[in-house]
């Protein structure tokens, strides 16, 4: 297949995207990497300080607290977006009438701007004025469980993770749905003729067919959650209870004007994400080996 | 047999509709809230509005140039989507369907792009755009969005191109298609669904972007909706939620209409793909 | 069918090229400004930029815009480019990005915080004390308003554009129904709050999201017993939170925290205010910028005639007089030292000389001395507070967050929230604050 090996055509296909990517993403990243070895407040001349920022980072208990919080956040967000998203997509793949409308409407939370979602959840969790969640607890007779979910340090982290997980379920559903309907009909038909049905059809035919989309979604979702920012930043409790790595990085870079330190946290995030991606890939590749 | 099938099918619909209610709730809440007065909004956030007042809408149009911001956001979003789709579809195709020993390394190189926390790249990006002379223009809004959206979009395209059977390409080549014809005539039509998936995903991020537009532009002529919402913040952080929600409600309408329209189109694409595949 | 779809796709490709072309057009318009600036015939065009953190539709921005129009009438070619970002964190990000890229605008807004100090150290800000004295404007300002803008060493690089006192607004009806009187001392304030809470009424509504309203409560005791001395010393590592004055502050904060609404840490500004306006909380501590919300005609029906205010209660061993309490003159205005001479200087001088005339007419308290000639144009509440203001002492109580270094501040936000919520004891609070200050002042 010489046509597919055509180097000139390959370059024509790749180069525009590559140039764009290098120009707008990669150059600034390299610059950030440089800042991470400097002490810089954004005003005075930056001073090269070697690995001092990284050493400070490893000794910073607020930083480790944010890493810990972030892991909890990743687990909740990934569970909601990937697993519930997959569930929605499978469910809708059985719906014959109006699937399109349902799919569009399921997607709605994703199109609402973050400030609105954040404010809605602030009210939803609130105890005074009484929010929906506490109203509901009262209504089912569990009023002793009522709490200010967002400010209570024991529940705050979970409370900020849920909105972020929930709002993009629809997005993952769309991806899974697209993958499910891309499975060639013959495969499914052949399986049905062989007597495979119901759960087994999903388990042995559908899921394996969308394996690489699943791994893609996991990568997307995990790296996204490792960089989680918006909702925790807006409705999180002031202080450390809901601090994530990115919100901490942002505060270090712009509030406490230690731009160099902020950059070294950014580098940490990239390395952490890279490890996660390699791990997810390894898991999926070994699965492939088993089969 | 028929009875259980009917039962499970109605159970399915009950579940689908129950979830639907949860999923559309934020928009319903948003729209109801946009009719409330400030006090009602914050003290009884989940009650029905006590009266249907259009005051919030009136003041949005009086005090802000929302329509201009919607126009700007639409221009930026569509230009971004067109670029993103074109660039990531072509690159994704070469990375998966063409043969080159650099493919896997390049894919990993692009993947790094989805791990970058954008907040910290703002300063280097700003300096770069300043040097390019791009600040305060549509390109200043479009270029970073496209750059940061490419990695994810390329990944999605590469995942979905794997569904296109290799024999199809080989057959096309044997029929005398050159590589560009293979891409435009054979592969692209089959992945129209993927294209729309990529477009829907990027659409939300670009439409809602605040960080880039706030940093790279300061001219009212280029304000986007997310930045325009700042106009409803008062002294010492006192936000007028009624007006904010009214503005968001207005800005959501074109999105919903577009989606419902696209939705029809996706369905057409799907059945075509099925027939073809 | 396949053909039709491929057409769509090529159409999309063409559209994306059009997008790129459009991108080209956009960048050319960007060059326009510099071109016209260079052209010789027309009056020389100069755009003065002001990156502002003030609300878009607020009185200050409106006043400055009006004055800029008038100024432009005498100065052909002058244009004010006023760029507003009202959300403070977003504003600060933008400002810091611009400064880091060497693109500081002609005018900026900043608190007298460590960032401003760094700007001064780098020689980027204009010495406003000198400017005001040269222009004969220094004595035209109210003293507390200027003092609030001073850096810790007493230098002045930022100008006040607003002037506020802070007070506790209270619901007279709730007080009367429960036979309560206005608290004279901070201990009275605790007693009144307790009495209300025992009756099942929320004593105090507070905006916990922004942290500063909560932090004010911690600052109350030390201001009465030491003036601003304690917080100045604390910020420089010369005093400790575990000292008597500091412990008193921590104890008071942990006590008063019990009387805030439930879950206050995530209540935003608007919601806290509305809790009070809706009669669901008896007291609300906020400044004179909220006068428009508390004048009779804007109060909700149930609260008309029922809202009054009191200033910071005192203590038995107070060193500060009762007519000194919290107040502020908002975020300050700074000017870039690189571009100030010439038109920006002329413009600023013009604005300040005419500021009060325009600003006060918008029912605002100006930081530049003003008198009211026609009382009929102002609300009773405004006139009453204006009298209070004329009788004010010489210095405002300093908000803690303007003095502490940024690292200690972020620790403080975390801990003060936990302390008032009852998740940290005053002793632990003091210890952790002292550790943070020791660590952050050590290097300096």
Short mmCIF file of N, CA and C in Angstrom, two decimals, chain A residues 52-185:
data_model
loop_
_atom_site.label_atom_id
_atom_site.label_comp_id
_atom_site.label_asym_id
_atom_site.label_seq_id
_atom_site.Cartn_x
_atom_site.Cartn_y
_atom_site.Cartn_z
N UNK A 52 14.78 24.59 43.53
CA UNK A 52 14.22 25.09 44.80
C UNK A 52 12.69 25.07 44.86
N UNK A 53 12.06 25.45 43.75
CA UNK A 53 10.59 25.43 43.74
C UNK A 53 10.06 24.02 43.96
N UNK A 54 10.73 23.07 43.33
CA UNK A 54 10.26 21.68 43.45
C UNK A 54 10.50 21.17 44.87
N UNK A 55 11.63 21.56 45.44
CA UNK A 55 11.91 21.13 46.81
C UNK A 55 10.87 21.73 47.76
N UNK A 56 10.59 23.02 47.55
CA UNK A 56 9.58 23.67 48.39
C UNK A 56 8.23 22.98 48.24
N UNK A 57 7.93 22.58 47.02
CA UNK A 57 6.65 21.93 46.74
C UNK A 57 6.53 20.62 47.52
N UNK A 58 7.61 19.85 47.53
CA UNK A 58 7.52 18.57 48.23
C UNK A 58 7.44 18.72 49.74
N UNK A 59 7.83 19.90 50.23
CA UNK A 59 7.74 20.14 51.67
C UNK A 59 6.45 20.85 52.07
N UNK A 60 5.65 21.23 51.07
CA UNK A 60 4.50 22.10 51.32
C UNK A 60 3.28 21.26 51.69
N UNK A 61 2.85 21.33 52.94
CA UNK A 61 1.76 20.45 53.37
C UNK A 61 0.44 20.86 52.71
N UNK A 62 0.26 22.15 52.40
CA UNK A 62 -0.95 22.57 51.70
C UNK A 62 -1.00 21.97 50.30
N UNK A 63 0.18 21.85 49.70
CA UNK A 63 0.25 21.24 48.37
C UNK A 63 -0.19 19.78 48.44
N UNK A 64 0.37 19.03 49.41
CA UNK A 64 0.02 17.61 49.50
C UNK A 64 -1.44 17.41 49.85
N UNK A 65 -1.97 18.32 50.65
CA UNK A 65 -3.39 18.26 50.95
C UNK A 65 -4.21 18.40 49.66
N UNK A 66 -3.75 19.31 48.77
CA UNK A 66 -4.50 19.51 47.53
C UNK A 66 -4.38 18.28 46.63
N UNK A 67 -3.22 17.62 46.66
CA UNK A 67 -3.05 16.40 45.85
C UNK A 67 -4.02 15.33 46.33
N UNK A 68 -4.08 15.20 47.65
CA UNK A 68 -4.98 14.22 48.24
C UNK A 68 -6.44 14.50 47.87
N UNK A 69 -6.85 15.76 48.04
CA UNK A 69 -8.21 16.13 47.66
C UNK A 69 -8.47 15.81 46.21
N UNK A 70 -7.46 16.11 45.39
CA UNK A 70 -7.63 15.94 43.96
C UNK A 70 -7.89 14.48 43.59
N UNK A 71 -7.26 13.57 44.33
CA UNK A 71 -7.46 12.15 44.01
C UNK A 71 -8.90 11.75 44.29
N UNK A 72 -9.44 12.21 45.40
CA UNK A 72 -10.86 11.94 45.71
C UNK A 72 -11.74 12.50 44.60
N UNK A 73 -11.40 13.71 44.20
CA UNK A 73 -12.15 14.40 43.15
C UNK A 73 -12.11 13.59 41.85
N UNK A 74 -10.93 13.08 41.49
CA UNK A 74 -10.79 12.29 40.26
C UNK A 74 -11.69 11.06 40.32
N UNK A 75 -11.67 10.37 41.45
CA UNK A 75 -12.46 9.15 41.57
C UNK A 75 -13.95 9.45 41.35
N UNK A 76 -14.45 10.49 42.02
CA UNK A 76 -15.87 10.81 41.89
C UNK A 76 -16.22 11.24 40.47
N UNK A 77 -15.39 12.14 39.92
CA UNK A 77 -15.69 12.67 38.59
C UNK A 77 -15.61 11.57 37.53
N UNK A 78 -14.58 10.72 37.61
CA UNK A 78 -14.45 9.66 36.61
C UNK A 78 -15.61 8.68 36.73
N UNK A 79 -15.95 8.33 37.95
CA UNK A 79 -17.07 7.41 38.12
C UNK A 79 -18.33 7.98 37.47
N UNK A 80 -18.62 9.25 37.79
CA UNK A 80 -19.87 9.81 37.27
C UNK A 80 -19.83 9.95 35.76
N UNK A 81 -18.75 10.54 35.25
CA UNK A 81 -18.76 10.85 33.83
C UNK A 81 -18.63 9.60 32.98
N UNK A 82 -17.69 8.73 33.29
CA UNK A 82 -17.47 7.58 32.42
C UNK A 82 -18.52 6.50 32.66
N UNK A 83 -18.77 6.15 33.92
CA UNK A 83 -19.67 5.03 34.14
C UNK A 83 -21.13 5.41 33.94
N UNK A 84 -21.53 6.53 34.51
CA UNK A 84 -22.92 6.93 34.29
C UNK A 84 -23.12 7.31 32.82
N UNK A 85 -22.10 7.95 32.24
CA UNK A 85 -22.18 8.30 30.82
C UNK A 85 -22.37 7.07 29.95
N UNK A 86 -21.63 6.03 30.28
CA UNK A 86 -21.74 4.78 29.53
C UNK A 86 -23.12 4.16 29.72
N UNK A 87 -23.59 4.21 30.95
CA UNK A 87 -24.92 3.68 31.27
C UNK A 87 -26.00 4.39 30.45
N UNK A 88 -25.91 5.73 30.43
CA UNK A 88 -26.89 6.51 29.65
C UNK A 88 -26.85 6.12 28.18
N UNK A 89 -25.61 5.99 27.67
CA UNK A 89 -25.48 5.69 26.23
C UNK A 89 -26.07 4.32 25.92
N UNK A 90 -25.77 3.32 26.77
CA UNK A 90 -26.32 1.98 26.56
C UNK A 90 -27.83 2.01 26.64
N UNK A 91 -28.31 2.72 27.64
CA UNK A 91 -29.75 2.79 27.85
C UNK A 91 -30.42 3.39 26.61
N UNK A 92 -29.86 4.52 26.15
CA UNK A 92 -30.48 5.18 25.00
C UNK A 92 -30.35 4.35 23.72
N UNK A 93 -29.34 3.47 23.68
CA UNK A 93 -29.20 2.67 22.47
C UNK A 93 -30.34 1.67 22.35
N UNK A 94 -31.08 1.44 23.44
CA UNK A 94 -32.25 0.57 23.37
C UNK A 94 -33.54 1.33 23.12
N UNK A 95 -33.45 2.64 23.22
CA UNK A 95 -34.65 3.44 23.03
C UNK A 95 -34.88 3.60 21.54
N UNK A 96 -36.06 3.27 21.09
CA UNK A 96 -36.30 3.37 19.65
C UNK A 96 -36.95 4.69 19.29
N UNK A 97 -37.92 5.09 20.10
CA UNK A 97 -38.63 6.34 19.76
C UNK A 97 -38.01 7.54 20.48
N UNK A 98 -37.67 8.56 19.73
CA UNK A 98 -37.22 9.81 20.33
C UNK A 98 -35.83 9.78 20.93
N UNK A 99 -35.01 8.80 20.53
CA UNK A 99 -33.66 8.72 21.10
C UNK A 99 -32.90 10.01 20.87
N UNK A 100 -33.08 10.59 19.69
CA UNK A 100 -32.36 11.82 19.34
C UNK A 100 -32.69 12.96 20.29
N UNK A 101 -33.99 13.12 20.55
CA UNK A 101 -34.43 14.19 21.45
C UNK A 101 -33.87 13.96 22.85
N UNK A 102 -33.96 12.71 23.31
CA UNK A 102 -33.44 12.41 24.65
C UNK A 102 -31.94 12.72 24.72
N UNK A 103 -31.24 12.32 23.67
CA UNK A 103 -29.80 12.53 23.68
C UNK A 103 -29.47 14.02 23.76
N UNK A 104 -30.19 14.80 22.99
CA UNK A 104 -29.95 16.24 23.01
C UNK A 104 -30.25 16.82 24.39
N UNK A 105 -31.38 16.41 24.95
CA UNK A 105 -31.77 17.00 26.23
C UNK A 105 -30.88 16.52 27.37
N UNK A 106 -30.40 15.29 27.29
CA UNK A 106 -29.48 14.79 28.32
C UNK A 106 -28.19 15.60 28.33
N UNK A 107 -27.93 16.20 27.21
CA UNK A 107 -26.69 16.93 27.04
C UNK A 107 -26.77 18.34 27.64
N UNK A 108 -28.00 18.78 27.92
CA UNK A 108 -28.22 20.18 28.31
C UNK A 108 -27.34 20.72 29.45
N UNK A 109 -27.13 19.98 30.55
CA UNK A 109 -26.35 20.58 31.64
C UNK A 109 -24.99 21.07 31.16
N UNK A 110 -24.44 20.40 30.14
CA UNK A 110 -23.11 20.78 29.67
C UNK A 110 -23.09 22.14 29.00
N UNK A 111 -24.21 22.58 28.45
CA UNK A 111 -24.17 23.85 27.72
C UNK A 111 -24.44 25.05 28.63
N UNK A 112 -24.83 24.81 29.86
CA UNK A 112 -25.08 25.94 30.76
C UNK A 112 -23.74 26.44 31.32
N UNK A 113 -23.51 27.74 31.26
CA UNK A 113 -22.21 28.25 31.71
C UNK A 113 -21.95 27.92 33.18
N UNK A 114 -20.68 27.80 33.50
CA UNK A 114 -20.28 27.35 34.83
C UNK A 114 -20.86 28.17 35.97
N UNK A 115 -20.86 29.49 35.84
CA UNK A 115 -21.36 30.29 36.96
C UNK A 115 -22.78 29.93 37.35
N UNK A 116 -23.61 29.61 36.35
CA UNK A 116 -25.00 29.29 36.65
C UNK A 116 -25.09 27.94 37.36
N UNK A 117 -24.34 26.95 36.85
CA UNK A 117 -24.34 25.63 37.49
C UNK A 117 -23.84 25.77 38.93
N UNK A 118 -22.77 26.54 39.09
CA UNK A 118 -22.17 26.70 40.42
C UNK A 118 -23.17 27.34 41.38
N UNK A 119 -23.83 28.38 40.93
CA UNK A 119 -24.78 29.07 41.81
C UNK A 119 -25.97 28.17 42.13
N UNK A 120 -26.38 27.37 41.17
CA UNK A 120 -27.50 26.47 41.42
C UNK A 120 -27.13 25.46 42.51
N UNK A 121 -25.93 24.92 42.41
CA UNK A 121 -25.53 23.93 43.41
C UNK A 121 -25.26 24.56 44.77
N UNK A 122 -24.80 25.81 44.76
CA UNK A 122 -24.62 26.49 46.04
C UNK A 122 -25.97 26.53 46.75
N UNK A 123 -27.01 26.84 46.00
CA UNK A 123 -28.35 26.88 46.58
C UNK A 123 -28.87 25.49 46.92
N UNK A 124 -28.55 24.54 46.04
CA UNK A 124 -29.03 23.18 46.19
C UNK A 124 -28.57 22.57 47.53
N UNK A 125 -27.30 22.84 47.89
CA UNK A 125 -26.73 22.25 49.10
C UNK A 125 -27.04 23.06 50.36
N UNK A 126 -27.52 24.28 50.16
CA UNK A 126 -27.58 25.23 51.26
C UNK A 126 -28.55 24.79 52.37
N UNK A 127 -28.21 25.21 53.58
CA UNK A 127 -29.11 24.93 54.71
C UNK A 127 -29.90 26.18 55.06
N UNK A 128 -29.29 27.32 54.86
CA UNK A 128 -29.99 28.57 55.15
C UNK A 128 -29.65 29.57 54.09
N UNK A 129 -30.49 29.91 53.17
CA UNK A 129 -31.86 29.45 52.97
C UNK A 129 -31.90 27.95 52.62
N UNK A 130 -33.02 27.33 52.95
CA UNK A 130 -33.13 25.88 52.82
C UNK A 130 -33.04 25.44 51.36
N UNK A 131 -32.04 24.63 51.05
CA UNK A 131 -31.83 24.17 49.69
C UNK A 131 -32.59 22.90 49.38
N UNK A 132 -32.58 22.53 48.10
CA UNK A 132 -33.36 21.40 47.63
C UNK A 132 -33.00 20.09 48.33
N UNK A 133 -31.70 19.87 48.51
CA UNK A 133 -31.27 18.62 49.11
C UNK A 133 -31.79 18.48 50.54
N UNK A 134 -31.67 19.57 51.30
CA UNK A 134 -32.16 19.52 52.68
C UNK A 134 -33.68 19.48 52.77
N UNK A 135 -34.33 20.13 51.80
CA UNK A 135 -35.80 20.04 51.72
C UNK A 135 -36.21 18.59 51.52
N UNK A 136 -35.48 17.93 50.62
CA UNK A 136 -35.79 16.55 50.30
C UNK A 136 -35.61 15.65 51.53
N UNK A 137 -34.49 15.87 52.27
CA UNK A 137 -34.24 15.07 53.46
C UNK A 137 -35.37 15.25 54.47
N UNK A 138 -35.81 16.50 54.59
CA UNK A 138 -36.90 16.81 55.51
C UNK A 138 -38.16 16.05 55.07
N UNK A 139 -38.41 16.06 53.78
CA UNK A 139 -39.62 15.49 53.20
C UNK A 139 -39.67 13.97 53.40
N UNK A 140 -38.51 13.31 53.29
CA UNK A 140 -38.51 11.86 53.48
C UNK A 140 -38.30 11.49 54.96
N UNK A 141 -38.35 12.49 55.82
CA UNK A 141 -38.27 12.21 57.25
C UNK A 141 -36.86 12.01 57.78
N UNK A 142 -35.87 12.50 57.05
CA UNK A 142 -34.50 12.35 57.51
C UNK A 142 -33.92 13.70 57.93
N UNK A 143 -34.76 14.54 58.51
CA UNK A 143 -34.31 15.91 58.76
C UNK A 143 -33.10 15.97 59.70
N UNK A 144 -32.88 14.87 60.48
CA UNK A 144 -31.71 14.89 61.35
C UNK A 144 -30.41 14.82 60.55
N UNK A 145 -30.51 14.44 59.27
CA UNK A 145 -29.31 14.38 58.44
C UNK A 145 -29.00 15.72 57.76
N UNK A 146 -29.90 16.69 57.90
CA UNK A 146 -29.69 17.98 57.23
C UNK A 146 -28.35 18.59 57.62
N UNK A 147 -27.72 19.20 56.63
CA UNK A 147 -26.40 19.78 56.89
C UNK A 147 -26.12 20.84 55.84
N UNK A 148 -25.19 21.74 56.17
CA UNK A 148 -24.73 22.69 55.14
C UNK A 148 -23.63 21.96 54.38
N UNK A 149 -24.03 21.19 53.39
CA UNK A 149 -23.15 20.22 52.74
C UNK A 149 -21.86 20.82 52.21
N UNK A 150 -21.99 22.04 51.70
CA UNK A 150 -20.84 22.65 51.04
C UNK A 150 -19.84 23.22 52.03
N UNK A 151 -20.29 23.63 53.20
CA UNK A 151 -19.34 24.23 54.15
C UNK A 151 -18.82 23.23 55.16
N UNK A 152 -19.56 22.16 55.36
CA UNK A 152 -19.11 21.15 56.30
C UNK A 152 -17.84 20.47 55.76
N UNK A 153 -16.72 20.59 56.48
CA UNK A 153 -15.46 20.05 55.94
C UNK A 153 -15.53 18.55 55.64
N UNK A 154 -16.43 17.83 56.30
CA UNK A 154 -16.50 16.39 56.05
C UNK A 154 -17.18 16.06 54.73
N UNK A 155 -18.04 16.95 54.26
CA UNK A 155 -18.77 16.64 53.03
C UNK A 155 -18.41 17.59 51.89
N UNK A 156 -17.66 18.66 52.20
CA UNK A 156 -17.44 19.71 51.20
C UNK A 156 -16.79 19.18 49.93
N UNK A 157 -15.78 18.34 50.09
CA UNK A 157 -15.04 17.87 48.92
C UNK A 157 -15.95 17.06 47.98
N UNK A 158 -16.75 16.18 48.57
CA UNK A 158 -17.68 15.40 47.76
C UNK A 158 -18.71 16.32 47.12
N UNK A 159 -19.14 17.30 47.90
CA UNK A 159 -20.17 18.21 47.40
C UNK A 159 -19.68 19.04 46.21
N UNK A 160 -18.41 19.41 46.17
CA UNK A 160 -17.95 20.17 45.00
C UNK A 160 -17.62 19.25 43.82
N UNK A 161 -17.36 17.96 44.11
CA UNK A 161 -17.02 17.05 43.01
C UNK A 161 -18.24 16.66 42.20
N UNK A 162 -19.37 16.49 42.89
CA UNK A 162 -20.56 16.00 42.21
C UNK A 162 -21.04 16.90 41.05
N UNK A 163 -21.15 18.23 41.27
CA UNK A 163 -21.60 19.06 40.15
C UNK A 163 -20.70 18.94 38.92
N UNK A 164 -19.40 18.91 39.16
CA UNK A 164 -18.47 18.82 38.04
C UNK A 164 -18.62 17.48 37.33
N UNK A 165 -18.79 16.41 38.11
CA UNK A 165 -18.98 15.11 37.50
C UNK A 165 -20.28 15.07 36.71
N UNK A 166 -21.31 15.60 37.30
CA UNK A 166 -22.64 15.50 36.71
C UNK A 166 -22.79 16.29 35.42
N UNK A 167 -22.23 17.52 35.40
CA UNK A 167 -22.56 18.38 34.26
C UNK A 167 -22.05 17.84 32.94
N UNK A 168 -20.97 17.01 32.98
CA UNK A 168 -20.45 16.52 31.70
C UNK A 168 -20.80 15.06 31.41
N UNK A 169 -21.71 14.48 32.20
CA UNK A 169 -22.14 13.10 31.90
C UNK A 169 -22.63 13.04 30.46
N UNK A 170 -23.41 14.05 30.08
CA UNK A 170 -24.00 14.07 28.74
C UNK A 170 -22.95 14.06 27.64
N UNK A 171 -21.83 14.72 27.92
CA UNK A 171 -20.77 14.78 26.93
C UNK A 171 -20.19 13.39 26.68
N UNK A 172 -19.95 12.67 27.77
CA UNK A 172 -19.40 11.32 27.61
C UNK A 172 -20.42 10.38 26.99
N UNK A 173 -21.68 10.63 27.35
CA UNK A 173 -22.73 9.83 26.75
C UNK A 173 -22.70 9.96 25.23
N UNK A 174 -22.52 11.19 24.76
CA UNK A 174 -22.50 11.42 23.31
C UNK A 174 -21.35 10.64 22.66
N UNK A 175 -20.20 10.64 23.33
CA UNK A 175 -19.06 9.91 22.76
C UNK A 175 -19.35 8.41 22.71
N UNK A 176 -19.84 7.88 23.83
CA UNK A 176 -20.11 6.44 23.87
C UNK A 176 -21.20 6.06 22.87
N UNK A 177 -22.19 6.92 22.79
CA UNK A 177 -23.29 6.63 21.87
C UNK A 177 -22.77 6.56 20.43
N UNK A 178 -21.91 7.53 20.10
CA UNK A 178 -21.35 7.54 18.75
C UNK A 178 -20.57 6.25 18.49
N UNK A 179 -19.85 5.78 19.54
CA UNK A 179 -19.08 4.55 19.37
C UNK A 179 -20.01 3.34 19.23
N UNK A 180 -21.06 3.31 20.05
CA UNK A 180 -21.97 2.16 20.02
C UNK A 180 -22.65 2.02 18.66
N UNK A 181 -23.03 3.16 18.08
CA UNK A 181 -23.72 3.03 16.79
C UNK A 181 -22.73 2.84 15.65
N UNK A 182 -21.43 3.00 15.95
CA UNK A 182 -20.44 2.76 14.90
C UNK A 182 -20.08 1.28 14.81
N UNK A 183 -20.50 0.49 15.80
CA UNK A 183 -20.22 -0.96 15.73
C UNK A 183 -20.96 -1.52 14.52
N UNK A 184 -20.25 -2.17 13.62
CA UNK A 184 -20.92 -2.70 12.42
C UNK A 184 -22.09 -3.60 12.80
N UNK A 185 -23.21 -3.35 12.13
CA UNK A 185 -24.45 -4.08 12.43
C UNK A 185 -24.28 -5.59 12.31
#
